[in-house]
Coordinates of C-alpha atoms in Angstrom, one line a residue:
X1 CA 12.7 -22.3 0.5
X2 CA 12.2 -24.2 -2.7
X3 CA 15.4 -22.6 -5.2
X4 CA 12.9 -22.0 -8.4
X5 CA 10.5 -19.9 -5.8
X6 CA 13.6 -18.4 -4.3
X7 CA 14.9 -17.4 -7.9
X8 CA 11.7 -16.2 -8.7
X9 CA 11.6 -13.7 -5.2
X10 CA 15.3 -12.7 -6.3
X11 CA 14.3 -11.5 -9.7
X12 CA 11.1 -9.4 -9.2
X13 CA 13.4 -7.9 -6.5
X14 CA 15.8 -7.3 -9.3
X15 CA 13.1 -6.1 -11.7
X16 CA 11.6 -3.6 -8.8
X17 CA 15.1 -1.8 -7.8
X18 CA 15.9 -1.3 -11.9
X19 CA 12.3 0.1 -12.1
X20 CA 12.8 2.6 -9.3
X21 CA 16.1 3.4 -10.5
X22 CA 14.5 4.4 -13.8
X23 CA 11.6 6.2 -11.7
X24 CA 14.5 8.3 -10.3
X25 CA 15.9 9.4 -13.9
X26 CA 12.5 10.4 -15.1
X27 CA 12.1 12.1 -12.0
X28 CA 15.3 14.4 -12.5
X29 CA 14.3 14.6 -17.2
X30 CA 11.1 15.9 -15.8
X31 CA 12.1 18.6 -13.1
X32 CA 15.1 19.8 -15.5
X33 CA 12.0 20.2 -18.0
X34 CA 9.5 21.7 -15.8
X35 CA 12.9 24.3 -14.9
X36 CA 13.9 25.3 -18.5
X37 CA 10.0 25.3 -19.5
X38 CA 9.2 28.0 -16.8
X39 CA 12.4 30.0 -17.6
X40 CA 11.4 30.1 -21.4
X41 CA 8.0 31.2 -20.5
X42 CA 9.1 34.4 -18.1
X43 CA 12.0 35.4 -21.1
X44 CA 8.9 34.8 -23.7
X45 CA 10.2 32.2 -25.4
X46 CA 8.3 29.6 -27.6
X47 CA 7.5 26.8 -25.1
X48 CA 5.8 24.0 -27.1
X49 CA 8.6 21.8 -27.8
X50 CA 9.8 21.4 -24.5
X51 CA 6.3 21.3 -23.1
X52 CA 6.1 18.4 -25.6
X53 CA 9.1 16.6 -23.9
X54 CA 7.6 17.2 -20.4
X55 CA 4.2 16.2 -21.4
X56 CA 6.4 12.5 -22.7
X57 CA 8.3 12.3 -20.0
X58 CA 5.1 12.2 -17.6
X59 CA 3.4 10.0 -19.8
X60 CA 6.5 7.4 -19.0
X61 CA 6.3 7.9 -15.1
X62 CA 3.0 7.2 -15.2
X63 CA 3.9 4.0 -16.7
X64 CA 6.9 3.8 -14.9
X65 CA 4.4 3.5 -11.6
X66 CA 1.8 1.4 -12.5
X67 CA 4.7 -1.1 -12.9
X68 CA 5.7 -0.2 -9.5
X69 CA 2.9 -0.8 -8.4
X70 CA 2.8 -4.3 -10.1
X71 CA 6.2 -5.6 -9.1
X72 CA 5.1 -4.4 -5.3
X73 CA 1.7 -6.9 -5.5
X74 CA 4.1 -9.9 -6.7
X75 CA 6.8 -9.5 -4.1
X76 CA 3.5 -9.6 -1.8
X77 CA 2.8 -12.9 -3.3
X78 CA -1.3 -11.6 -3.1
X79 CA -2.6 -11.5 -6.5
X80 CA -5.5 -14.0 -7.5
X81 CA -5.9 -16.3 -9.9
X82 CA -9.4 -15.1 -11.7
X83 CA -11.4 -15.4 -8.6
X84 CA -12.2 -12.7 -5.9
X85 CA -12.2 -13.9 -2.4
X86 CA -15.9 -13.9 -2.0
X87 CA -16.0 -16.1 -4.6
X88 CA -13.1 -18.6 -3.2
X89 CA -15.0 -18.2 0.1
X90 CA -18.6 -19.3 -0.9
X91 CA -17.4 -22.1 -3.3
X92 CA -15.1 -23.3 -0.3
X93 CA -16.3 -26.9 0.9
X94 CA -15.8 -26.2 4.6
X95 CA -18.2 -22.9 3.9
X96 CA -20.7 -25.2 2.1
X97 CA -20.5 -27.4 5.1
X98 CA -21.6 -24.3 7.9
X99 CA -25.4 -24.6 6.2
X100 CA -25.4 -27.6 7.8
X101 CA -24.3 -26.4 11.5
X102 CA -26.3 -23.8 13.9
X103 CA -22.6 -23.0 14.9
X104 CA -19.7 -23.2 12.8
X105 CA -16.3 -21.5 11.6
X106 CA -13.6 -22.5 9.3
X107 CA -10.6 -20.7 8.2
X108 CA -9.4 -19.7 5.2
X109 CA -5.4 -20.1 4.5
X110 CA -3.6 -19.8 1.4
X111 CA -6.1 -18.9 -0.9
X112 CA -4.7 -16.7 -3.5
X113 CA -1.5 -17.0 -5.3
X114 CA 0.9 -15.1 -7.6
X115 CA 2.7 -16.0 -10.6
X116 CA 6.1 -16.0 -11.5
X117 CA 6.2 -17.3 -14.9
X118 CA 5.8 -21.0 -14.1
X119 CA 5.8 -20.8 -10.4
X120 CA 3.1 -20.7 -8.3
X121 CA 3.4 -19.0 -5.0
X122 CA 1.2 -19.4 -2.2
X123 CA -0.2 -16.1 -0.6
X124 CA -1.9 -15.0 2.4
X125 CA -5.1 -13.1 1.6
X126 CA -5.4 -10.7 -1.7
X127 CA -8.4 -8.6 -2.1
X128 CA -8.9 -8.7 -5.7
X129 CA -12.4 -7.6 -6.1
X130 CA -13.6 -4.6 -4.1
X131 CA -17.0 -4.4 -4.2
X132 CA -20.2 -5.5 -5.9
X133 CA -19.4 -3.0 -9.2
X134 CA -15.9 -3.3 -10.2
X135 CA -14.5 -0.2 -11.4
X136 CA -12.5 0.0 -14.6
X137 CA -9.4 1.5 -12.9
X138 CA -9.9 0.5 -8.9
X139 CA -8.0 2.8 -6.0
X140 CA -4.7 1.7 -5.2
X141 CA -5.1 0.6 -1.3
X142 CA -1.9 0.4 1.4
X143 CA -2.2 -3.5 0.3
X144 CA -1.2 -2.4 -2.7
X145 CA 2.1 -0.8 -2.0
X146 CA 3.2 -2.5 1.4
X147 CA 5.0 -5.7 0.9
X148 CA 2.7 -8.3 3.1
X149 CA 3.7 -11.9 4.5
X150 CA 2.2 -14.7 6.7
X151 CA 3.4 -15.4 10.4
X152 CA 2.3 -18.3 13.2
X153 CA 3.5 -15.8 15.7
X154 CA 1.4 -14.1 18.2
X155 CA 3.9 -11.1 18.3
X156 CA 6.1 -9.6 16.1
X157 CA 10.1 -8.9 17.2
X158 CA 12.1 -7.5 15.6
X159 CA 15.0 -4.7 15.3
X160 CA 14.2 -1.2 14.5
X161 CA 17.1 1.2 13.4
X162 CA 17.3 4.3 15.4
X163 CA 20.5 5.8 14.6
X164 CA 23.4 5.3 11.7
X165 CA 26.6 7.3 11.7
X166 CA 28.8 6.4 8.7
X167 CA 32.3 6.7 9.1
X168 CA 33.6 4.5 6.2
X169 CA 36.6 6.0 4.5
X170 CA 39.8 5.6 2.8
X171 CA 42.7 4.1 5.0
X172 CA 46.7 4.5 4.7
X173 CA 48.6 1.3 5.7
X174 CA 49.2 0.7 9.0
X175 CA 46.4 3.3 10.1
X176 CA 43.8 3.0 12.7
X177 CA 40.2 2.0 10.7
X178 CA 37.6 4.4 11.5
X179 CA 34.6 3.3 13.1
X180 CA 30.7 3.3 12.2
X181 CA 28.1 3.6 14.7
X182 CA 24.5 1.7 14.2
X183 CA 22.1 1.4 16.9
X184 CA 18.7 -0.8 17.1
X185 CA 15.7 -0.8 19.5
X186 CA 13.5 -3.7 19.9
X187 CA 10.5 -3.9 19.5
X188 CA 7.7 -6.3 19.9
X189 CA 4.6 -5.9 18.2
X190 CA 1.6 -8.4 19.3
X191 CA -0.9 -9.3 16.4
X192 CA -3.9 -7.3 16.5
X193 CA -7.6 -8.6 15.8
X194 CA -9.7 -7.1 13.5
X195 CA -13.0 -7.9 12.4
X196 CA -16.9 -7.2 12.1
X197 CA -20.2 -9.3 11.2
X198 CA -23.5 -8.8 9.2
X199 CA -26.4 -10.5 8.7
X200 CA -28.4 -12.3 5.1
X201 CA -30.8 -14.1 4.5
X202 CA -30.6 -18.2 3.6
X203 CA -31.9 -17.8 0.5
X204 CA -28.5 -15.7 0.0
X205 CA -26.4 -18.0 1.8
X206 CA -27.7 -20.9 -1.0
X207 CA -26.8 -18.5 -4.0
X208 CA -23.5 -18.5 -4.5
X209 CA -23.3 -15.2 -6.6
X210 CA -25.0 -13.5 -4.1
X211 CA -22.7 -15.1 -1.4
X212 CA -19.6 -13.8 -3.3
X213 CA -21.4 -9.7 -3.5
X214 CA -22.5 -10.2 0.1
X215 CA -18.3 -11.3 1.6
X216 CA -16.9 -8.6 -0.7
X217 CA -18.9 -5.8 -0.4
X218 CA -20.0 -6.1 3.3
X219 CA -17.0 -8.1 4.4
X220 CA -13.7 -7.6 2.8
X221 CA -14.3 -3.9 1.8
X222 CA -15.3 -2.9 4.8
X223 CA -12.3 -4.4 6.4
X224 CA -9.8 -3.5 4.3
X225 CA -11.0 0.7 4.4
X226 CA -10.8 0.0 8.7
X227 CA -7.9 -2.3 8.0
X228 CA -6.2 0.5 5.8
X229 CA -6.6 3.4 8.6
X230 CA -5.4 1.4 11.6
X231 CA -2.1 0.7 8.8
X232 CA -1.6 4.2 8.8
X233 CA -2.7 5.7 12.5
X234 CA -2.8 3.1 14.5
X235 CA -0.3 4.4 17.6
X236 CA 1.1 1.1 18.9
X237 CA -0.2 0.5 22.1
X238 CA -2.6 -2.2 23.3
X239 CA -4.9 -3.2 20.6
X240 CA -3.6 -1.1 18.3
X241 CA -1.2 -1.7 15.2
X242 CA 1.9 -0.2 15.1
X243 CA 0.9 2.3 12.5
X244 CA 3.2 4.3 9.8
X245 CA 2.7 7.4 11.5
X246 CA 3.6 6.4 14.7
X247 CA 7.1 5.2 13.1
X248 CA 7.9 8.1 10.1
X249 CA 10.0 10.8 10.2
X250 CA 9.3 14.2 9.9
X251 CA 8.8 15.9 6.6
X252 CA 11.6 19.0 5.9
X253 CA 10.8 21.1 3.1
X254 CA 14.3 22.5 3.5
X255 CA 15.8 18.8 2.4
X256 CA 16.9 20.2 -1.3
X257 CA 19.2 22.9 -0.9
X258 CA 17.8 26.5 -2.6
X259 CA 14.3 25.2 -3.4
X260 CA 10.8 26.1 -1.4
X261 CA 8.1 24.0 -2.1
X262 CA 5.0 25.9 -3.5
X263 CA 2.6 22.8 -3.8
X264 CA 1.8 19.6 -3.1
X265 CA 4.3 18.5 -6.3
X266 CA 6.9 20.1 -4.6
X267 CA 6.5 18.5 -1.3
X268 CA 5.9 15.0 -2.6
X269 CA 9.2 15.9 -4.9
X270 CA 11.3 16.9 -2.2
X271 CA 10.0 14.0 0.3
X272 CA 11.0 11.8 -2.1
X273 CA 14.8 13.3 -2.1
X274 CA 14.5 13.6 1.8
X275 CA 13.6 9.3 1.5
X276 CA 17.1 9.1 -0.5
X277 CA 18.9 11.5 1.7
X278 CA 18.6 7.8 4.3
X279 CA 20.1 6.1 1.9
X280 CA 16.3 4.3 0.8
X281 CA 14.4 4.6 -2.3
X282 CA 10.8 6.0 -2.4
X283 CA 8.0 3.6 -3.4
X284 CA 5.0 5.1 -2.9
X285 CA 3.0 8.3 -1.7
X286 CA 0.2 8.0 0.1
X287 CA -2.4 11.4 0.1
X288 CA -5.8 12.3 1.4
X289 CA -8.1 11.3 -1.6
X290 CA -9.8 15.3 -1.6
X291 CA -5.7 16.6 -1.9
X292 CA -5.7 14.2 -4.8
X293 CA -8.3 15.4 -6.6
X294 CA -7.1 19.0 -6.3
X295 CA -4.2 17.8 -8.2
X296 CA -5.5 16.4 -10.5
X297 CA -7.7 19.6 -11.3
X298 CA -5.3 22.3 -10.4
X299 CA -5.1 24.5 -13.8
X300 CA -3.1 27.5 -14.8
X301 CA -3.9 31.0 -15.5
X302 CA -4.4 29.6 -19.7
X303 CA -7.0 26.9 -18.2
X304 CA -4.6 24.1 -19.2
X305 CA -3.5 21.2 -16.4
X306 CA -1.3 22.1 -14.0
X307 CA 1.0 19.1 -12.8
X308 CA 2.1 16.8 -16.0
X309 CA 4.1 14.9 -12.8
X310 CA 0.6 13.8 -11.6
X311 CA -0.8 11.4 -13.9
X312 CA -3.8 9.3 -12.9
X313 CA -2.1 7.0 -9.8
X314 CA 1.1 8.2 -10.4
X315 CA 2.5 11.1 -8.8
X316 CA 6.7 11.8 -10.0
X317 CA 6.5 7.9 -11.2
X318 CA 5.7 6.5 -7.8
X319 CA 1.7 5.0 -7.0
X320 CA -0.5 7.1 -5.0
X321 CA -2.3 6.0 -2.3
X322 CA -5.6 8.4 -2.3
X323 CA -7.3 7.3 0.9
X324 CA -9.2 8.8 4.0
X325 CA -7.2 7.2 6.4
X326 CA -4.9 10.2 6.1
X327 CA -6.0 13.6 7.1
X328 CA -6.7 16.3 4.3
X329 CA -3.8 18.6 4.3
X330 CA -1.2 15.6 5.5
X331 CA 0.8 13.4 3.0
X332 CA 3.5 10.6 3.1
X333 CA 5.8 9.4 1.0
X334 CA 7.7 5.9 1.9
X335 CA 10.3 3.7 0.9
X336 CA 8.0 0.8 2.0
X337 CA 9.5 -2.0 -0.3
X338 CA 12.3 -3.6 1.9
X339 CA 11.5 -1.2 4.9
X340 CA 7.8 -2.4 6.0
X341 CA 6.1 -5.5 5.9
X342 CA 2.1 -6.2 6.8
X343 CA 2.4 -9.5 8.6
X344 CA -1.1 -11.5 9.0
X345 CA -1.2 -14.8 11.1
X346 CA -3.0 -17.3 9.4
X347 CA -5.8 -16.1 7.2
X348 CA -8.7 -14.7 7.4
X349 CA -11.5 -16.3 9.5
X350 CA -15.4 -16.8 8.6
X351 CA -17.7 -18.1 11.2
X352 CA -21.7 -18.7 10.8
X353 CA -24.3 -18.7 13.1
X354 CA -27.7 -19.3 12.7
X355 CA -28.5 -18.6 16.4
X356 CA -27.3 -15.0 16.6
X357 CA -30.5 -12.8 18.6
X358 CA -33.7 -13.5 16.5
X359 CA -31.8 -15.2 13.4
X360 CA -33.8 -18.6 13.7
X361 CA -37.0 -16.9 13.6
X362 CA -36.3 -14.6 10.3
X363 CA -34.3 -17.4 8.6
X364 CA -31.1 -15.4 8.4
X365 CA -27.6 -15.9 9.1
X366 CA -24.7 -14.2 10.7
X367 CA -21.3 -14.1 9.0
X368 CA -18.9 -13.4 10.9
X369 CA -15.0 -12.2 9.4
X370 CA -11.4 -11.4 11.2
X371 CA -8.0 -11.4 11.0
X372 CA -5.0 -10.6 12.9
X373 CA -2.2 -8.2 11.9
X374 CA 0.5 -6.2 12.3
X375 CA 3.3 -4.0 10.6
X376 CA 6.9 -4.4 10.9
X377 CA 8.6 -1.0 10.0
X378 CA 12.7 -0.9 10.2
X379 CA 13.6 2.1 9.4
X380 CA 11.6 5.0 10.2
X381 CA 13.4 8.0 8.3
X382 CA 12.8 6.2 5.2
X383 CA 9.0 6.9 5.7
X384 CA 8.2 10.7 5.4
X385 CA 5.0 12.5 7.1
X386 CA 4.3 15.8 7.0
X387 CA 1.7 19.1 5.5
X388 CA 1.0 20.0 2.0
X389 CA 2.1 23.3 1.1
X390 CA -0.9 25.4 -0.1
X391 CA -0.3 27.6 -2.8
X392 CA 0.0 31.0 -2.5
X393 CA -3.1 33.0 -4.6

């Protein structure tokens, strides 16, 4: 690995653990806050200067996890350089070439990059733009939060952790060393193909704006929503990704000693301790988007918000997945960054085909778009799955 790309991987790696280490203090200001508010408020006490400092201190997770978030999409190497992959994909040569062909496919490889002050890394493929209107702030996706690599493999080995006992202590002189236990399983995960077609017209395929709304809209969205669910259920057996379900750990609202969770903040707060308690760091929560939303409207009895710890895509500091690839009433919280990687061989694939059923005879066009994948997860009691806690009335 070139040295300037390699110091350039070493320090957003440095950059992301100080961040999370400063998620983790905000985390603690802000439930030490949310205590001594809620004790002022049942002795009668005046409350607004501490609500104040809570109100501050979520502001600054909030921040705190958008630059999660950011750090997470450079160690992916995914982000693009001003032009969405539709885009790269019409303007592409080899694409401009298929009007010419009946039959023809070419593959796109390396078409994004990410920037690391002066260095230029090549990427696999980044989603930038999701859809024909671009909202102002767009949903984080798994893509988002799960560091992601290319592979020439056809199957994935690796070691997955399945058990740790550490015995390291103090020793006297002369004294028998104690020893730790750690045991692997292996696993071998084979790519898996995903992909699906649709049909335009020629005139679209000539205009290259409309080419660009036609790949990301019908194309890259719609594979990245399928894409995301198979990420998160897929079970592992043929054909199947070996999904983050398949390979989490149980939640236990039990983890913090004399607390019991009442809410979703609770459960995502405690997760995020039970993520420590394996000696990993929480990077991200991924919800149902409907439980999301009933954060972010939950109110109290005085009609004021509810959670200051869930702020926009931030829930306790860390990005929020809100997607429907996870049930309503389940949640996760993982420390994905150095614990699960998204590997994709090659890149993603377009074929054309004028001869597809009737297509000759309505001038219009099949495009055709795959890719093959697979997650890598190594330690599965760093990625927490379990059920929401509803409220009591």
């Amino acid at each position: 690995m070139d040295m300037e790309i390699k110091e350039a991987i070493e320090t957003t790696a440095k950059d992301f653990k100080s961040t999370l280490s400063e998620v983790s203090r905000k985390q603690a200001d802000l439930a030490e806050q949310l205590k001594v508010m809620e004790e002022k408020a049942i002795s009668g006490e005046a409350i607004d200067e501490i609500k104040a400092k809570s109100e501050e201190t979520g502001k600054e997770l909030a921040e705190l996890g958008e630059t999660v978030t950011d750090l997470t999409k450079k160690l992916s190497a995914r982000n693009t350089e001003g032009k969405s992959l539709g885009r790269i994909i019409a303007e592409h040569k080899d694409f401009q070439t298929l009007k010419d062909d009946h039959k023809a496919r070419f593959e796109v490889k390396d078409i994004s990059t990410a920037s690391f002050g002066t260095v230029e890394l090549p990427g696999g493929v980044r989603r930038g733009n999701r859809g024909l209107i671009e909202p102002v702030t767009q949903a984080l996706f798994l893509r988002d939060v799960i560091p992601s690599a290319n592979t020439a493999a056809a199957v994935i080995e690796y070691l997955q952790e399945t058990g740790y006992t550490n015995n390291a202590a103090t020793v006297l002189e002369g004294a028998q060393k104690p020893q730790s236990e750690l045991t692997f399983a292996p696993k071998a995960s084979p790519m898996v193909k995903m992909a699906h077609f649709f049909r335009v017209t020629e005139e679209t395929l000539d205009d290259v704006d409309g080419m660009e709304a036609y790949i990301n809209q019908r194309g890259l969205y719609g594979l990245m929503l399928k894409e995301e669910a198979e990420i998160l259920n897929g079970d592992g057996t043929t054909g199947r990704v070996d999904g983050l379900i398949t390979n989490s750990t149980a939640y236990v609202n039990t983890t913090v000693p004399t607390v019991t969770p009442e809410n979703a903040m609770d459960d995502i707060r405690v997760a995020i301790a039970q993520v420590a308690e394996s000696d990993l760091v929480a990077s991200a929560v991924v919800m149902n988007h409907l439980d999301a939303a009933a954060l972010d409207l939950a109110k109290d009895n005085n009609g004021e918000y509810l959670h200051p710890a869930f702020r926009g895509n931030t829930a306790w500091g860390l990005p929020v997945v809100r997607t429907k690839g996870i049930a309503q009433g389940k949640f996760m919280v993982g420390g994905f960054v150095g614990n699960t990687l998204i590997w994709q061989r090659k890149g993603i694939e377009v074929r054309r085909s004028t001869e597809d059923r009737d297509n000759f005879v309505k001038n219009l066009v099949t495009i055709l778009l795959e890719e093959r994948l697979q997650l890598e997860t190594l330690r599965p009691e760093g990625i927490i799955y379990g059920d929401i806690t509803v409220p009591t009335p």
